[in-house]
PDB file of C-alpha atoms in Angstrom:
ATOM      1  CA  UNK A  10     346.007  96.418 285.210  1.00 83.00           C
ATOM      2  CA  UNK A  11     344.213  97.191 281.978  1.00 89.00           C
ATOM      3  CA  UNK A  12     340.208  96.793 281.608  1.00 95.00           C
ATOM      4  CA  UNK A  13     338.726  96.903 278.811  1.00 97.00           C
ATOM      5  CA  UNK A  14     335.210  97.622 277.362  1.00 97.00           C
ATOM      6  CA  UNK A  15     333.708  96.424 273.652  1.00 98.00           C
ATOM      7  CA  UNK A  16     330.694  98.139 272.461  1.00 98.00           C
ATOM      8  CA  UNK A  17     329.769  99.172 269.052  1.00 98.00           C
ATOM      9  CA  UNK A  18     327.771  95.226 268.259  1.00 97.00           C
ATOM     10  CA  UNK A  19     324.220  95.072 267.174  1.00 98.00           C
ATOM     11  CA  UNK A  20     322.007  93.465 264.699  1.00 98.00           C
ATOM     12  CA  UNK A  21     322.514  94.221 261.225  1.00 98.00           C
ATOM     13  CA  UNK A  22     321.512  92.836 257.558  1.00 98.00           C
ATOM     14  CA  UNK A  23     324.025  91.140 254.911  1.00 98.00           C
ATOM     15  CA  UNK A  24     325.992  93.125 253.425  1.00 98.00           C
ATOM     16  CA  UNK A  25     325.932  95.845 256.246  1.00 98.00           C
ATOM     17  CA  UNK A  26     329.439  97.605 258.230  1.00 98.00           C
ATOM     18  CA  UNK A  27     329.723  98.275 262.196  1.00 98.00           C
ATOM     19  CA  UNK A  28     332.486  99.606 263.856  1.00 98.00           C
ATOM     20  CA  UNK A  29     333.421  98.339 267.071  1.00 98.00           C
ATOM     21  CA  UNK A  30     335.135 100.027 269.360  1.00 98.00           C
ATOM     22  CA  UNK A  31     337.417  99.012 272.861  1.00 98.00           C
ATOM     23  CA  UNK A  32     338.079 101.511 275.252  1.00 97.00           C
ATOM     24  CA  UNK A  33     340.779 100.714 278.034  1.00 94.00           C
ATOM     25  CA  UNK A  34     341.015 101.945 281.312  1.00 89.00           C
ATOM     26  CA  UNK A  35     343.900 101.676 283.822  1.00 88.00           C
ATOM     27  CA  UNK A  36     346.714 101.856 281.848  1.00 85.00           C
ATOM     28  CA  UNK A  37     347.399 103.686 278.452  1.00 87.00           C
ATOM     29  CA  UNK A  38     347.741 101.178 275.007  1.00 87.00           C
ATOM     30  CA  UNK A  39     350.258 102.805 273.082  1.00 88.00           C
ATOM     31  CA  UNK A  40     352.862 100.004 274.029  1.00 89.00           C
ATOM     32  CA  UNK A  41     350.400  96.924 274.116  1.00 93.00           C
ATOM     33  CA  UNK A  42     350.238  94.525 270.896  1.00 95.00           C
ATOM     34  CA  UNK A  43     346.048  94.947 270.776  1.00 96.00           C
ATOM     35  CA  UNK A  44     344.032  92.489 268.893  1.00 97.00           C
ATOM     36  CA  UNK A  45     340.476  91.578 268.225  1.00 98.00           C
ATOM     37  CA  UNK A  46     338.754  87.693 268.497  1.00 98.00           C
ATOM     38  CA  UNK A  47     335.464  86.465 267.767  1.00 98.00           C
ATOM     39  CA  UNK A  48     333.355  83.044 269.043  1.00 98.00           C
ATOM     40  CA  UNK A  49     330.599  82.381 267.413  1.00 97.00           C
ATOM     41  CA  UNK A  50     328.095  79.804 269.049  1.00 93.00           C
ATOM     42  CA  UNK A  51     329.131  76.215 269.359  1.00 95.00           C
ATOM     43  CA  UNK A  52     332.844  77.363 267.636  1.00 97.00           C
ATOM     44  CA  UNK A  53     336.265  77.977 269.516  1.00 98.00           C
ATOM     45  CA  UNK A  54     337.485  81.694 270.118  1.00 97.00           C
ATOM     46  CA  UNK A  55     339.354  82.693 266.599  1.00 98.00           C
ATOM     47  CA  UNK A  56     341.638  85.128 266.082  1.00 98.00           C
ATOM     48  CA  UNK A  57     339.932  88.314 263.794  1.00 98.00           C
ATOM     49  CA  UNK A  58     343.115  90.958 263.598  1.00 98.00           C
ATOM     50  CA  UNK A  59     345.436  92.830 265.201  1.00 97.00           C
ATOM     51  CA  UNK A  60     347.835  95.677 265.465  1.00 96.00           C
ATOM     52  CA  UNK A  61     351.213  96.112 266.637  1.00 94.00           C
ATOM     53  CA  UNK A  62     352.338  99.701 268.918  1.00 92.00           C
ATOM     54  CA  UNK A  63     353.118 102.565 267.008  1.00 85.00           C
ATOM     55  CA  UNK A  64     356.907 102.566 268.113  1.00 85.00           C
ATOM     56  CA  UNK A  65     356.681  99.051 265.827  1.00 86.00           C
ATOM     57  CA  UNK A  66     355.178 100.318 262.755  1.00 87.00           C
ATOM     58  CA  UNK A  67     351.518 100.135 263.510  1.00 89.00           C
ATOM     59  CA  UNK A  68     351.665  96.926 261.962  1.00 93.00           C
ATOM     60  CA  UNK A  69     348.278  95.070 260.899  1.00 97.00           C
ATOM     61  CA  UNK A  70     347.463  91.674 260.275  1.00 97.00           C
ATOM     62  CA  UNK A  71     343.986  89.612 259.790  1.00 98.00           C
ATOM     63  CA  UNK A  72     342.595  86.378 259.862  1.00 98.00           C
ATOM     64  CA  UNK A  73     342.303  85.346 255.797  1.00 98.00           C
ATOM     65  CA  UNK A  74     338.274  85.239 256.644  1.00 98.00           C
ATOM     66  CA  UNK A  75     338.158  89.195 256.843  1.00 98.00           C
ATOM     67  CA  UNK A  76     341.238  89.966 254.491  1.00 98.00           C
ATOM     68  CA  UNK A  77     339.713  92.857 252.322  1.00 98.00           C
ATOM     69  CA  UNK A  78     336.497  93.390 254.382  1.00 98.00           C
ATOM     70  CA  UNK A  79     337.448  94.254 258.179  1.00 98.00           C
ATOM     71  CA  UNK A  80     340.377  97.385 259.347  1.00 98.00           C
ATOM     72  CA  UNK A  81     341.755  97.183 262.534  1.00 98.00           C
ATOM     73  CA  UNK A  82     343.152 101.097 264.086  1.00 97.00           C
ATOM     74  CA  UNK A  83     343.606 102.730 267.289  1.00 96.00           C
ATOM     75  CA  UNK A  84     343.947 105.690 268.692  1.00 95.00           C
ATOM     76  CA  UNK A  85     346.697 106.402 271.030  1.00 91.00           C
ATOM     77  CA  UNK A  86     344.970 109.821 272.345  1.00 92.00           C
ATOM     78  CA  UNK A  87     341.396 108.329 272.873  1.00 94.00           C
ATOM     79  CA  UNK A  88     343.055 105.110 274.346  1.00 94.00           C
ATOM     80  CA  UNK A  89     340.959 103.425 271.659  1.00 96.00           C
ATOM     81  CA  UNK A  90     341.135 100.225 269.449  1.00 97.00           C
ATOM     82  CA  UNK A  91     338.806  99.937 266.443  1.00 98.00           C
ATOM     83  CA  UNK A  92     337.290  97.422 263.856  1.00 98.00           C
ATOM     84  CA  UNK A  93     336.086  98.621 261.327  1.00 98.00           C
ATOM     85  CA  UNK A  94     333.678  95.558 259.474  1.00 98.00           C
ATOM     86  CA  UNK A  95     332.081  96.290 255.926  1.00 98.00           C
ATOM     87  CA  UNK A  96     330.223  93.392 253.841  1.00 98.00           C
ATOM     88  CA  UNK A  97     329.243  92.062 256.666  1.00 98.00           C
ATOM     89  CA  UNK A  98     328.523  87.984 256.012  1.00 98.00           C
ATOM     90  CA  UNK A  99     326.122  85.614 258.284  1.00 97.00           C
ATOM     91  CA  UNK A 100     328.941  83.709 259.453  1.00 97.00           C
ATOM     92  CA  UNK A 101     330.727  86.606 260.846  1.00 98.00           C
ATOM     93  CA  UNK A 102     327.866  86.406 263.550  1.00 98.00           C
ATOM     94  CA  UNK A 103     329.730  86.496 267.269  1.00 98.00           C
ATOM     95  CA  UNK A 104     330.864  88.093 270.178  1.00 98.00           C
ATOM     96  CA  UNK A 105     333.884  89.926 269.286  1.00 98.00           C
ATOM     97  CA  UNK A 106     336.132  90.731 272.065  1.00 98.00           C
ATOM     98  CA  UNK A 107     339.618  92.583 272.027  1.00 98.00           C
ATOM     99  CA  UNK A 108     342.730  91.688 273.961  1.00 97.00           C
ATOM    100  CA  UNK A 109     345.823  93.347 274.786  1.00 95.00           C
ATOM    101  CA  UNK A 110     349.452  91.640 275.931  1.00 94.00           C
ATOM    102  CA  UNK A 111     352.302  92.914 275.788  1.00 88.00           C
ATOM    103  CA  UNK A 112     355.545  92.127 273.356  1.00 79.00           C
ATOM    104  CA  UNK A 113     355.200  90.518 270.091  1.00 76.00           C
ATOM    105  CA  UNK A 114     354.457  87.200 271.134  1.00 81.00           C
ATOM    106  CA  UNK A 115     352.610  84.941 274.302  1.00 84.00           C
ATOM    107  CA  UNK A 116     348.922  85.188 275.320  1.00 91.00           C
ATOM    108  CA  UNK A 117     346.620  87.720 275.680  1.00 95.00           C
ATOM    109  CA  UNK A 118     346.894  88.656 279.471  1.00 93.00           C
ATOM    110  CA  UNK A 119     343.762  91.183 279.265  1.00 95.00           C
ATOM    111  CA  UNK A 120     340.648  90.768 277.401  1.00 97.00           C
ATOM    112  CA  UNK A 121     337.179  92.721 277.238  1.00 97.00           C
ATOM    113  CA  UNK A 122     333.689  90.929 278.012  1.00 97.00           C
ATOM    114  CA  UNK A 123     332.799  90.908 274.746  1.00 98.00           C
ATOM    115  CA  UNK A 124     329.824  92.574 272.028  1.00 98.00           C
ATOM    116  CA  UNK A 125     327.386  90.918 270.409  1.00 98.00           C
ATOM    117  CA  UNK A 126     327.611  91.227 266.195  1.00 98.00           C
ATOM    118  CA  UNK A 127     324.789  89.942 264.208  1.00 98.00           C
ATOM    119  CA  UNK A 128     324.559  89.674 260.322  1.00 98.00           C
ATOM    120  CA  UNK A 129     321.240  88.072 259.255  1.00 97.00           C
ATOM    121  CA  UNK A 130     320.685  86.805 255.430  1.00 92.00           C
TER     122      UNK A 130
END
């Protein structure tokens, strides 16, 4: 079993950068396809990034919404997965959660609880 724990959310202005950060526990990440969602209030859960094992390239790939803006990493070591979000925008405001599955394609069998961002205007 994987668990896995967001933190890193807050409040911040327009304009603004957070990084968020998942830590797992339970089993290590280096071979799990990791990825990071959002829901924001009264919306469905939407895909925000995410980044394929090292032994595959560290491959990256983002929703078109934070092409430019948001970097997704990890950290093999730390057991870490990162998002890195600059020019922050109101209508990034969510919970961001991160998942893990493994292989390249299928659901997400493990998922954090979730941080709260906020980017007021």
């Amino acid at each position: 079993q994987v668990q896995l724990v967001e933190s890193g959310g807050g409040l911040v202005q327009a304009g603004a950068s957070l990084r968020l950060t998942c830590a797992a526990s339970g089993r290590t990440l280096s071979r799990y396809n990791m990825a990071w969602f959002r829901q924001a209030p009264g919306k469905e859960r939407e895909f925000v990034a995410r980044i394929t094992p090292s032994w595959t390239g560290l491959s990256t790939y983002y929703a078109d919404s934070v092409k430019g803006r948001f970097t997704i990493s990890r950290d093999n070591a730390k057991n870490t997965l990162s998002l890195q979000m600059n020019g922050l925008r109101p209508d990034d405001t969510a919970v961001y959660y991160c998942a893990a599955r493994l292989g390249d394609g299928g659901t997400y069998g493990y998922w954090g609880q979730g941080t709260q961002v906020t980017a007021s205007s």
